[in-house]
Amino acid sequence: MSLQNLSDQLLHELGRQIVHGVLQPGQSLPKVEDLSAMKGVSRTVVREVLKSLAARRLIESTTKIGTRVCPRSNWQWWDRDVLTWASEVEDNHAFLTNLTEVRLALEPAAMELAARNATEQDIQHIQECFERLQASLDDEEEWVKADYDFHLSLIQASNNELIISLLQTLRLALERSRHTTFHAIRQSPAEPFPGPNEEILDRHRAVMQAICDKDGALARQKMYELLTRVSQLITTNQQGKTKKSKY
Amino acid sequence: MSLQNLSDQLLHELGRQIVHGVLQPGQSLPKVEDLSAMKGVSRTVVREVLKSLAARRLIESTTKIGTRVCPRSNWQWWDRDVLTWASEVEDNHAFLTNLTEVRLALEPAAMELAARNATEQDIQHIQECFERLQASLDDEEEWVKADYDFHLSLIQASNNELIISLLQTLRLALERSRHTTFHAIRQSPAEPFPGPNEEILDRHRAVMQAICDKDGALARQKMYELLTRVSQLITTNQQGKTKKSKY
DNA sequence: AATTATTTGTCCGTATGTATG
DNA sequence: CCATACATACGGACAAATAAT
């Protein structure tokens, strides 16, 4: 996130306030001149920020009325920044559930497309990513990166830039949202992800194999199983750490 | 779309040029001062437009370098305006296919959630919408509206605001994209949608019934069948009109 | 390593348009 | 029709960052 310039700083401040509910839908923002004075920036900066928020449909400006916060249903939820701000909300279990539901619908479907549309290069790239994953079985940090890239290689093989874009945005938000949620539960900075292990690796291999075999239905199913299994591990992992509370 | 102010006009002009490929990724835009002179608007307006485009990640500005078009993979595809501009491209068959693939993955999945999460009010609203649909069997114009609202009532019953937002955006883009595609093939202004008929109505009823019965798997399947069937009708409908060419 | 040129970023005084009362 | 309040629009000035020399 680039906070180099004043516009971006104020954009994130106001965007966060809206998505976090400090500024409620229907509520009016101060007029440009007042905002400018309050935040100690020029009217130019304020206007640019309002345009950026309006592009995400968080606010709407009309003459005389002023600028008001739009209802949540109008928001452009699938904007990276909106999802980021939403991910930061504590007690956001419902949000995490919603994200997970979308992923569970989309990523397996993307595998079906990948089985159908993957090119030679796609297959090769997937295999390279899998080898990296396999090689990092004993390096948790490296595993996380390799896992991310492996999934990306699978998604890209769908050759549908709309799904690729959507899942990329989604995965980022999911990661951040899990981070917030689990840090809210306990203060430890540890990752909520289960460490690498043979079972999970096998499940990754099964997805890859199905795609190489052009078996769409199987690829979809194997990805669904992988995601639900990982989800389950995260949950039990988390419960174990909170319940037992060895500290 | 509000084209009341200069910013919105220029925003759509430039956004369209980028998404349509007139301005290619990597290419630089004229500097603010030049754009201002070229388009006959103030620098303030130009700067606001650039912020709006940057919010959609179509462009990126850096000091000294100037403003350049981002690669397609960075674009915020799931922005209403970006999808609208993309829908306007003729020969956009691939785009339409991509949209359809996402819908085919998401809307059936949303039905599964609806079966699980629908409240009493949701069910009641769905039933009201169905009755409107049934009542408009002999009024094509009314059918289109009722059909839209019926699907919306189903989607809303998922009670997942992320899926609702996504499908709303998607359906709008799909409609526009179909419009462009079929108007490109033949000049007639007729809609590409098959007229209302009993079979399609029954398929709608089946989805509703499965949701009322809380049968998620069935609801998903019935929606999948409905969407593929309608898709098939549109295609054959279209082929019939172009091949035979009765005119 | 220092200088210069270029472009975005920032500030502000002012003017216009439009809707409300 | 006038007054008010706000967004919209204009443009001159300067600051900051960085590419090229």
Coordinates of C-alpha atoms (C1' of nucleotides) in Angstrom, one line a residue:
Chain A
M1 CA 0.0 0.0 0.0
S2 CA 1.5 3.3 -1.1
L3 CA 1.1 5.9 1.6
Q4 CA 3.6 8.2 -0.1
N5 CA 1.1 11.0 -0.8
L6 CA -1.5 12.8 1.2
S7 CA -4.3 11.5 -1.0
D8 CA -3.6 7.9 -0.2
Q9 CA -3.3 8.5 3.5
L10 CA -6.6 10.3 3.7
L11 CA -8.2 7.8 1.4
H12 CA -7.4 5.0 3.7
E13 CA -8.4 6.9 6.7
L14 CA -11.8 7.7 5.4
G15 CA -12.3 4.4 3.6
R16 CA -11.5 2.6 6.8
Q17 CA -13.9 4.7 8.8
I18 CA -16.7 4.0 6.3
V19 CA -16.2 0.3 6.0
H20 CA -15.6 -0.1 9.8
G21 CA -18.9 1.6 10.4
V22 CA -17.6 4.7 12.1
L23 CA -19.3 6.7 9.3
Q24 CA -22.6 5.0 8.7
P25 CA -24.6 4.7 5.5
G26 CA -26.8 7.7 4.9
Q27 CA -24.5 9.9 7.0
S28 CA -23.1 13.1 5.5
L29 CA -19.4 13.9 5.4
P30 CA -18.3 17.4 6.2
K31 CA -18.1 19.7 3.2
V32 CA -14.9 19.8 1.2
E33 CA -13.7 23.0 2.8
D34 CA -14.3 21.7 6.3
L35 CA -12.6 18.4 5.6
S36 CA -9.7 20.3 4.2
A37 CA -9.4 22.3 7.3
M38 CA -10.0 19.4 9.7
K39 CA -7.4 17.1 8.1
G40 CA -4.9 19.9 7.3
V41 CA -4.8 19.2 3.6
S42 CA -5.8 21.2 0.6
R43 CA -9.2 21.1 -1.1
T44 CA -7.5 19.5 -4.1
V45 CA -6.4 16.5 -2.0
V46 CA -9.9 16.2 -0.4
R47 CA -11.6 16.2 -3.8
E48 CA -9.2 13.6 -5.2
V49 CA -9.9 11.4 -2.1
L50 CA -13.7 11.8 -2.6
K51 CA -13.4 10.8 -6.2
S52 CA -11.4 7.7 -5.1
L53 CA -14.1 6.8 -2.6
A54 CA -16.9 7.5 -5.1
A55 CA -15.2 5.1 -7.6
R56 CA -15.6 2.4 -5.0
R57 CA -19.2 3.5 -4.5
L58 CA -18.7 4.1 -0.8
I59 CA -19.9 7.7 -1.1
E60 CA -22.0 9.8 -3.5
S61 CA -21.8 13.5 -4.0
T62 CA -24.7 15.7 -5.0
T63 CA -24.9 19.4 -5.2
K64 CA -26.4 21.1 -2.2
I65 CA -27.0 17.8 -0.4
G66 CA -23.4 17.2 0.1
T67 CA -21.5 13.9 0.2
R68 CA -23.1 11.0 1.9
V69 CA -22.2 7.4 2.6
C70 CA -23.9 4.9 0.3
P71 CA -25.7 1.8 1.6
R72 CA -23.6 -1.3 1.9
S73 CA -25.3 -3.0 -0.9
N74 CA -24.0 -0.4 -3.3
W75 CA -20.4 -0.8 -2.3
Q76 CA -17.9 -2.2 -4.7
W77 CA -17.0 -5.0 -2.4
W78 CA -14.7 -6.7 -4.8
D79 CA -12.2 -3.8 -4.7
R80 CA -8.9 -4.7 -3.1
D81 CA -9.0 -1.8 -0.7
V82 CA -12.6 -2.3 0.3
L83 CA -11.9 -5.9 1.1
T84 CA -8.8 -4.9 2.9
W85 CA -10.6 -2.5 5.1
A86 CA -13.4 -5.0 5.7
S87 CA -10.7 -7.6 6.6
E88 CA -9.4 -5.4 9.4
V89 CA -12.7 -5.4 11.3
E90 CA -12.4 -7.5 14.5
D91 CA -15.2 -9.9 15.3
N92 CA -15.5 -10.3 11.5
H93 CA -16.3 -14.0 11.7
A94 CA -19.3 -13.5 9.4
F95 CA -17.1 -11.8 6.8
L96 CA -14.5 -14.6 6.9
T97 CA -17.3 -17.1 6.4
N98 CA -18.6 -15.2 3.4
L99 CA -15.2 -15.0 1.9
T100 CA -14.7 -18.7 2.4
E101 CA -18.1 -19.5 0.8
V102 CA -17.1 -17.7 -2.3
R103 CA -13.8 -19.3 -2.5
L104 CA -15.3 -22.8 -2.0
A105 CA -17.6 -22.0 -4.9
L106 CA -15.0 -20.5 -7.2
E107 CA -11.7 -22.2 -6.8
P108 CA -13.0 -25.8 -7.5
A109 CA -14.9 -24.4 -10.5
A110 CA -11.7 -22.8 -11.7
M111 CA -10.1 -26.2 -11.6
E112 CA -12.7 -27.6 -13.9
L113 CA -11.8 -24.8 -16.4
A114 CA -8.1 -25.4 -15.9
A115 CA -8.6 -29.1 -16.8
R116 CA -10.3 -28.0 -20.0
N117 CA -8.2 -25.0 -21.0
A118 CA -4.7 -25.5 -19.6
T119 CA -1.9 -25.1 -22.3
E120 CA 1.3 -27.0 -22.4
Q121 CA 3.1 -24.1 -20.7
D122 CA 0.4 -23.9 -18.0
I123 CA 0.9 -27.6 -17.2
Q124 CA 4.7 -27.2 -17.1
H125 CA 4.4 -24.2 -14.8
I126 CA 2.1 -26.1 -12.5
Q127 CA 4.5 -29.0 -12.3
E128 CA 7.4 -26.6 -11.5
C129 CA 5.4 -25.0 -8.7
F130 CA 4.5 -28.4 -7.3
E131 CA 8.1 -29.4 -7.2
R132 CA 8.9 -26.3 -5.2
L133 CA 6.1 -27.2 -2.9
Q134 CA 7.4 -30.7 -2.4
A135 CA 10.9 -29.4 -1.8
S136 CA 9.7 -27.1 1.0
L137 CA 8.0 -29.7 3.1
D138 CA 10.4 -29.0 6.0
D139 CA 10.5 -25.2 5.7
E140 CA 7.3 -23.7 6.9
E141 CA 8.1 -20.2 5.6
E142 CA 9.0 -21.4 2.2
W143 CA 6.0 -23.7 2.1
V144 CA 3.6 -20.8 2.5
K145 CA 5.1 -19.0 -0.5
A146 CA 5.2 -22.2 -2.6
D147 CA 1.7 -23.0 -1.6
Y148 CA 0.5 -19.6 -2.7
D149 CA 2.3 -19.9 -6.1
F150 CA 1.1 -23.4 -6.7
H151 CA -2.5 -22.3 -6.3
L152 CA -1.9 -19.3 -8.5
S153 CA -0.5 -21.5 -11.2
L154 CA -3.6 -23.7 -11.1
I155 CA -5.9 -20.7 -11.2
Q156 CA -4.0 -19.2 -14.1
A157 CA -4.4 -22.4 -16.1
S158 CA -8.2 -21.6 -16.2
N159 CA -7.3 -19.0 -18.8
N160 CA -10.2 -16.9 -17.6
E161 CA -8.9 -13.5 -16.6
L162 CA -12.1 -12.7 -14.7
I163 CA -11.8 -15.7 -12.5
I164 CA -8.0 -15.2 -12.1
S165 CA -8.5 -11.6 -11.0
L166 CA -11.4 -12.5 -8.7
L167 CA -9.6 -15.3 -6.9
Q168 CA -6.4 -13.3 -6.6
T169 CA -8.4 -10.5 -4.8
L170 CA -10.2 -13.1 -2.8
R171 CA -7.1 -15.0 -1.6
L172 CA -5.5 -11.8 -0.5
A173 CA -8.5 -10.7 1.5
L174 CA -8.9 -14.2 3.0
E175 CA -5.3 -14.2 4.2
R176 CA -5.7 -10.8 5.8
S177 CA -9.1 -11.6 7.3
R178 CA -7.7 -14.8 8.9
H179 CA -4.8 -12.8 10.3
T180 CA -7.2 -10.3 11.9
T181 CA -9.5 -13.0 13.3
F182 CA -6.9 -15.2 14.8
H183 CA -5.0 -12.3 16.2
A184 CA -8.1 -11.1 17.9
I185 CA -8.6 -14.4 19.6
R186 CA -5.1 -14.7 20.9
Q187 CA -2.3 -12.2 21.0
S188 CA 0.4 -14.5 19.7
P189 CA 1.8 -13.6 16.3
A190 CA 1.9 -17.2 15.1
E191 CA 0.3 -18.0 11.7
P192 CA -3.0 -19.8 11.8
F193 CA -2.0 -22.2 9.0
P194 CA -1.3 -25.8 9.6
G195 CA 2.3 -26.7 8.9
P196 CA 3.2 -28.6 5.7
N197 CA 2.7 -32.3 5.8
E198 CA 2.5 -35.3 3.5
E199 CA -1.3 -35.6 3.5
I200 CA -1.8 -32.0 2.3
L201 CA 0.9 -32.4 -0.2
D202 CA -0.8 -35.5 -1.6
R203 CA -4.0 -33.6 -1.9
H204 CA -2.2 -30.9 -3.9
R205 CA -0.8 -33.6 -6.2
A206 CA -4.2 -35.1 -6.7
V207 CA -5.5 -31.8 -8.1
M208 CA -2.5 -31.4 -10.4
Q209 CA -2.9 -34.9 -11.6
A210 CA -6.6 -34.5 -12.5
I211 CA -5.8 -31.3 -14.4
C212 CA -3.0 -33.0 -16.3
D213 CA -5.4 -35.9 -17.1
K214 CA -8.0 -33.3 -18.3
D215 CA -10.4 -34.7 -15.8
G216 CA -12.4 -31.6 -14.9
A217 CA -14.9 -33.2 -12.5
L218 CA -12.2 -34.9 -10.5
A219 CA -10.1 -31.7 -10.4
R220 CA -13.0 -29.8 -9.1
Q221 CA -13.7 -32.4 -6.4
K222 CA -10.1 -32.8 -5.3
M223 CA -9.7 -29.0 -4.9
Y224 CA -12.9 -28.9 -2.9
E225 CA -11.6 -31.6 -0.7
L226 CA -8.3 -29.8 -0.3
L227 CA -9.9 -26.5 0.7
T228 CA -12.3 -28.0 3.2
R229 CA -9.5 -30.1 4.7
V230 CA -7.2 -27.2 5.1
S231 CA -10.1 -25.1 6.5
Q232 CA -10.8 -27.9 9.0
L233 CA -7.1 -28.1 10.0
I234 CA -7.0 -24.3 10.6
T235 CA -10.1 -24.5 12.8
T236 CA -8.9 -27.4 15.0
N237 CA -5.4 -26.0 15.1
Q238 CA -6.9 -22.8 16.4
Q239 CA -9.2 -24.4 18.8
G240 CA -6.4 -26.5 20.2
K241 CA -4.3 -23.4 20.8
T242 CA -7.0 -21.5 22.5
K243 CA -8.6 -24.2 24.5
K244 CA -5.5 -25.9 25.9
S245 CA -3.8 -22.5 26.4
K246 CA -0.5 -24.0 27.4
Y247 CA 0.8 -20.6 28.4
Chain B
M1 CA -24.5 6.6 -15.6
S2 CA -24.2 10.2 -14.5
L3 CA -22.6 12.3 -17.1
Q4 CA -23.6 15.5 -15.5
N5 CA -20.1 16.7 -14.7
L6 CA -17.0 17.0 -16.8
S7 CA -15.1 14.5 -14.6
D8 CA -17.5 11.7 -15.4
Q9 CA -17.5 12.4 -19.1
L10 CA -13.7 12.4 -19.3
L11 CA -13.6 9.3 -17.0
H12 CA -15.7 7.3 -19.3
E13 CA -13.8 8.5 -22.4
L14 CA -10.4 7.5 -21.0
G15 CA -11.6 4.4 -19.3
R16 CA -13.2 3.2 -22.5
Q17 CA -10.1 3.9 -24.5
I18 CA -8.0 1.9 -22.0
V19 CA -10.3 -1.1 -21.7
H20 CA -10.9 -1.1 -25.5
G21 CA -7.2 -1.2 -26.1
V22 CA -6.9 2.1 -27.8
L23 CA -4.5 3.0 -25.0
Q24 CA -2.4 -0.1 -24.5
P25 CA -0.8 -1.4 -21.2
G26 CA 2.6 0.2 -20.6
Q27 CA 1.7 3.2 -22.8
S28 CA 2.0 6.7 -21.2
L29 CA -0.8 9.2 -21.1
P30 CA -0.1 12.8 -21.8
K31 CA 0.8 14.8 -18.8
V32 CA -1.9 16.5 -16.8
E33 CA -1.3 19.9 -18.4
D34 CA -1.5 18.5 -21.9
L35 CA -4.6 16.5 -21.2
S36 CA -6.1 19.5 -19.7
A37 CA -5.4 21.5 -22.9
M38 CA -6.4 18.6 -25.3
K39 CA -9.7 18.0 -23.6
G40 CA -10.5 21.6 -22.8
V41 CA -10.9 21.1 -19.1
S42 CA -9.1 22.3 -16.1
R43 CA -6.2 20.4 -14.5
T44 CA -8.4 19.9 -11.5
V45 CA -10.8 17.8 -13.6
V46 CA -8.0 15.9 -15.2
R47 CA -6.5 15.0 -11.8
E48 CA -9.8 13.8 -10.4
V49 CA -10.3 11.6 -13.5
L50 CA -6.8 10.1 -13.1
K51 CA -7.6 9.3 -9.5
S52 CA -10.8 7.6 -10.5
L53 CA -8.9 5.5 -13.1
A54 CA -6.2 4.8 -10.6
A55 CA -8.8 3.5 -8.1
R56 CA -9.7 0.9 -10.7
R57 CA -6.0 0.2 -11.2
L58 CA -6.2 1.0 -14.9
I59 CA -3.4 3.5 -14.6
E60 CA -0.6 4.3 -12.2
S61 CA 1.1 7.7 -11.7
T62 CA 4.6 8.3 -10.6
T63 CA 6.5 11.6 -10.4
K64 CA 8.7 12.4 -13.4
I65 CA 7.7 9.1 -15.2
G66 CA 4.2 10.3 -15.8
T67 CA 1.0 8.2 -15.9
R68 CA 1.0 4.8 -17.6
V69 CA -1.6 2.2 -18.4
C70 CA -1.3 -0.9 -16.0
P71 CA -1.2 -4.5 -17.4
R72 CA -4.6 -6.1 -17.7
S73 CA -3.9 -8.5 -14.8
N74 CA -3.8 -5.6 -12.4
W75 CA -7.1 -4.1 -13.5
Q76 CA -10.0 -4.2 -11.0
W77 CA -12.1 -6.2 -13.4
W78 CA -15.0 -6.5 -10.9
D79 CA -15.7 -2.9 -11.0
R80 CA -19.0 -2.0 -12.6
D81 CA -17.5 0.5 -15.0
V82 CA -14.6 -1.6 -16.0
L83 CA -17.0 -4.5 -16.8
T84 CA -19.3 -2.1 -18.7
W85 CA -16.4 -0.8 -20.8
A86 CA -15.3 -4.4 -21.5
S87 CA -18.9 -5.3 -22.4
E88 CA -18.9 -2.7 -25.1
V89 CA -16.1 -4.3 -27.1
E90 CA -17.3 -6.0 -30.2
D91 CA -16.0 -9.4 -31.0
N92 CA -16.1 -10.0 -27.3
H93 CA -17.1 -13.6 -27.5
A94 CA -14.3 -14.7 -25.2
F95 CA -15.3 -12.1 -22.6
L96 CA -18.9 -13.3 -22.7
T97 CA -17.7 -16.9 -22.3
N98 CA -15.6 -15.8 -19.3
L99 CA -18.6 -14.1 -17.7
T100 CA -20.8 -17.1 -18.3
E101 CA -18.3 -19.4 -16.7
V102 CA -18.2 -17.3 -13.5
R103 CA -21.9 -17.2 -13.4
L104 CA -22.2 -20.9 -13.9
A105 CA -19.9 -21.4 -10.9
L106 CA -21.4 -18.8 -8.6
E107 CA -25.1 -18.7 -9.0
P108 CA -25.7 -22.4 -8.4
A109 CA -23.4 -22.2 -5.4
A110 CA -25.5 -19.3 -4.1
M111 CA -28.6 -21.5 -4.3
E112 CA -26.9 -23.9 -2.0
L113 CA -26.3 -21.1 0.5
A114 CA -29.9 -19.9 0.0
A115 CA -31.3 -23.3 0.9
R116 CA -29.2 -23.2 4.1
N117 CA -29.6 -19.5 5.1
A118 CA -32.9 -18.3 3.8
T119 CA -35.1 -16.6 6.4
E120 CA -38.9 -16.7 6.4
Q121 CA -39.0 -13.2 4.8
D122 CA -36.6 -14.4 2.1
I123 CA -38.8 -17.4 1.3
Q124 CA -41.9 -15.2 1.2
H125 CA -40.2 -12.7 -1.1
I126 CA -39.1 -15.4 -3.4
Q127 CA -42.6 -16.7 -3.7
E128 CA -44.0 -13.3 -4.4
C129 CA -41.4 -12.8 -7.2
F130 CA -42.3 -16.2 -8.6
E131 CA -45.9 -15.3 -8.7
R132 CA -45.1 -12.2 -10.7
L133 CA -43.1 -14.3 -13.0
Q134 CA -45.9 -16.8 -13.5
A135 CA -48.3 -13.9 -14.1
S136 CA -46.2 -12.5 -16.9
L137 CA -46.0 -15.6 -19.0
D138 CA -47.7 -13.7 -21.9
D139 CA -46.0 -10.4 -21.5
E140 CA -42.4 -10.6 -22.8
E141 CA -41.4 -7.2 -21.4
E142 CA -42.8 -7.9 -18.0
W143 CA -41.3 -11.3 -18.0
V144 CA -37.8 -9.9 -18.4
K145 CA -38.2 -7.7 -15.3
A146 CA -39.9 -10.4 -13.3
D147 CA -37.2 -12.8 -14.2
Y148 CA -34.5 -10.4 -13.1
D149 CA -36.2 -9.8 -9.8
F150 CA -36.9 -13.5 -9.2
H151 CA -33.2 -14.3 -9.6
L152 CA -32.3 -11.4 -7.4
S153 CA -34.7 -12.7 -4.6
L154 CA -33.0 -16.1 -4.8
I155 CA -29.5 -14.6 -4.7
Q156 CA -30.4 -12.4 -1.7
A157 CA -31.6 -15.4 0.2
S158 CA -28.0 -16.6 0.4
N159 CA -27.5 -13.8 3.0
N160 CA -23.9 -13.4 1.8
E161 CA -23.4 -9.8 0.8
L162 CA -20.2 -10.6 -1.0
I163 CA -21.9 -13.1 -3.3
I164 CA -24.9 -10.8 -3.7
S165 CA -22.7 -7.9 -4.8
L166 CA -20.7 -10.1 -7.1
L167 CA -23.7 -11.7 -8.9
Q168 CA -25.4 -8.3 -9.2
T169 CA -22.4 -6.9 -10.9
L170 CA -22.0 -10.0 -13.0
R171 CA -25.6 -10.1 -14.2
L172 CA -25.5 -6.5 -15.3
A173 CA -22.3 -7.1 -17.3
L174 CA -23.7 -10.3 -18.8
E175 CA -26.8 -8.5 -20.0
R176 CA -24.8 -5.7 -21.6
S177 CA -22.3 -8.1 -23.1
R178 CA -25.0 -10.2 -24.7
H179 CA -26.6 -7.1 -26.0
T180 CA -23.3 -6.0 -27.7
T181 CA -22.5 -9.4 -29.1
F182 CA -25.9 -10.1 -30.7
H183 CA -26.2 -6.6 -32.0
A184 CA -22.8 -7.0 -33.6
I185 CA -24.0 -10.2 -35.4
R186 CA -27.2 -8.7 -36.8
Q187 CA -28.5 -5.2 -36.8
S188 CA -32.0 -5.9 -35.5
P189 CA -32.7 -4.5 -32.1
A190 CA -34.6 -7.6 -30.9
E191 CA -33.5 -9.1 -27.6
P192 CA -31.5 -12.3 -27.7
F193 CA -33.6 -13.8 -24.9
P194 CA -36.0 -16.6 -25.6
G195 CA -39.5 -15.7 -24.8
P196 CA -41.2 -16.9 -21.7
N197 CA -42.6 -20.4 -21.8
E198 CA -43.9 -23.2 -19.5
E199 CA -40.7 -25.3 -19.5
I200 CA -38.6 -22.4 -18.3
L201 CA -41.1 -21.4 -15.7
D202 CA -41.1 -25.0 -14.4
R203 CA -37.4 -24.9 -14.0
H204 CA -37.7 -21.7 -12.0
R205 CA -40.2 -23.3 -9.8
A206 CA -38.0 -26.3 -9.2
V207 CA -35.2 -24.0 -7.9
M208 CA -37.6 -22.3 -5.6
Q209 CA -39.1 -25.5 -4.3
A210 CA -35.6 -27.0 -3.5
I211 CA -34.8 -23.9 -1.5
C212 CA -38.1 -24.0 0.4
D213 CA -37.3 -27.6 1.1
K214 CA -33.8 -26.7 2.3
D215 CA -32.4 -29.1 -0.2
G216 CA -29.1 -27.3 -1.1
A217 CA -27.7 -29.9 -3.5
L218 CA -30.9 -30.0 -5.4
A219 CA -31.2 -26.3 -5.5
R220 CA -27.7 -26.0 -6.9
Q221 CA -28.4 -28.6 -9.5
K222 CA -31.7 -27.1 -10.6
M223 CA -30.1 -23.7 -11.0
Y224 CA -27.3 -25.1 -13.0
E225 CA -29.8 -26.8 -15.3
L226 CA -31.8 -23.6 -15.6
L227 CA -28.8 -21.5 -16.6
T228 CA -27.4 -24.0 -19.1
R229 CA -30.9 -24.5 -20.6
V230 CA -31.4 -20.8 -21.0
S231 CA -27.9 -20.4 -22.4
Q232 CA -28.7 -23.1 -24.9
L233 CA -31.9 -21.5 -26.0
I234 CA -30.2 -18.2 -26.5
T235 CA -27.6 -19.8 -28.7
T236 CA -30.1 -21.8 -30.9
N237 CA -32.4 -18.8 -31.0
Q238 CA -29.6 -16.7 -32.3
Q239 CA -28.3 -19.3 -34.8
G240 CA -31.8 -19.7 -36.1
K241 CA -32.2 -16.0 -36.7
T242 CA -28.8 -15.6 -38.4
K243 CA -28.7 -18.8 -40.5
K244 CA -32.2 -18.8 -41.9
S245 CA -32.1 -15.0 -42.3
K246 CA -35.8 -14.7 -43.3
Y247 CA -35.3 -11.1 -44.3
Chain C
dA1 C1' 28.2 13.3 -7.0
dA2 C1' 25.9 17.3 -8.2
dT3 C1' 22.8 19.8 -11.4
dT4 C1' 19.0 20.4 -14.2
dA5 C1' 14.7 19.3 -16.3
dT6 C1' 10.4 17.3 -16.1
dT7 C1' 6.2 15.7 -14.1
dT8 C1' 3.3 14.7 -10.3
dG9 C1' 1.8 16.5 -5.9
dT10 C1' 0.0 20.3 -3.2
dC11 C1' -1.9 24.7 -2.0
dC12 C1' -5.3 28.4 -2.6
dG13 C1' -8.1 32.4 -4.4
dT14 C1' -11.8 32.7 -7.2
dA15 C1' -15.8 31.8 -10.2
dT16 C1' -19.9 29.2 -11.8
dG17 C1' -23.8 26.0 -11.5
dT18 C1' -27.5 24.1 -9.2
dA19 C1' -30.9 22.9 -6.0
dT20 C1' -33.3 24.5 -1.5
dG21 C1' -36.1 27.5 1.0
Chain D
dC1 C1' -37.0 35.9 -7.8
dC2 C1' -33.6 36.3 -4.3
dA3 C1' -30.5 34.3 -0.9
dT4 C1' -28.0 30.4 0.7
dA5 C1' -25.1 26.4 0.6
dC6 C1' -22.7 23.3 -1.5
dA7 C1' -20.4 20.8 -5.3
dT8 C1' -18.0 21.8 -9.5
dA9 C1' -14.6 24.1 -12.1
dC10 C1' -10.7 27.2 -13.2
dG11 C1' -5.7 28.3 -13.1
dG12 C1' -1.4 30.4 -11.1
dA13 C1' 2.1 29.2 -7.9
dC14 C1' 5.3 26.3 -5.6
dA15 C1' 7.1 21.8 -3.5
dA16 C1' 8.8 17.2 -4.0
dA17 C1' 10.6 13.4 -6.4
dT18 C1' 13.4 11.4 -9.8
dA19 C1' 15.5 10.6 -14.6
dA20 C1' 18.9 12.2 -17.4
dT21 C1' 23.0 14.7 -18.0

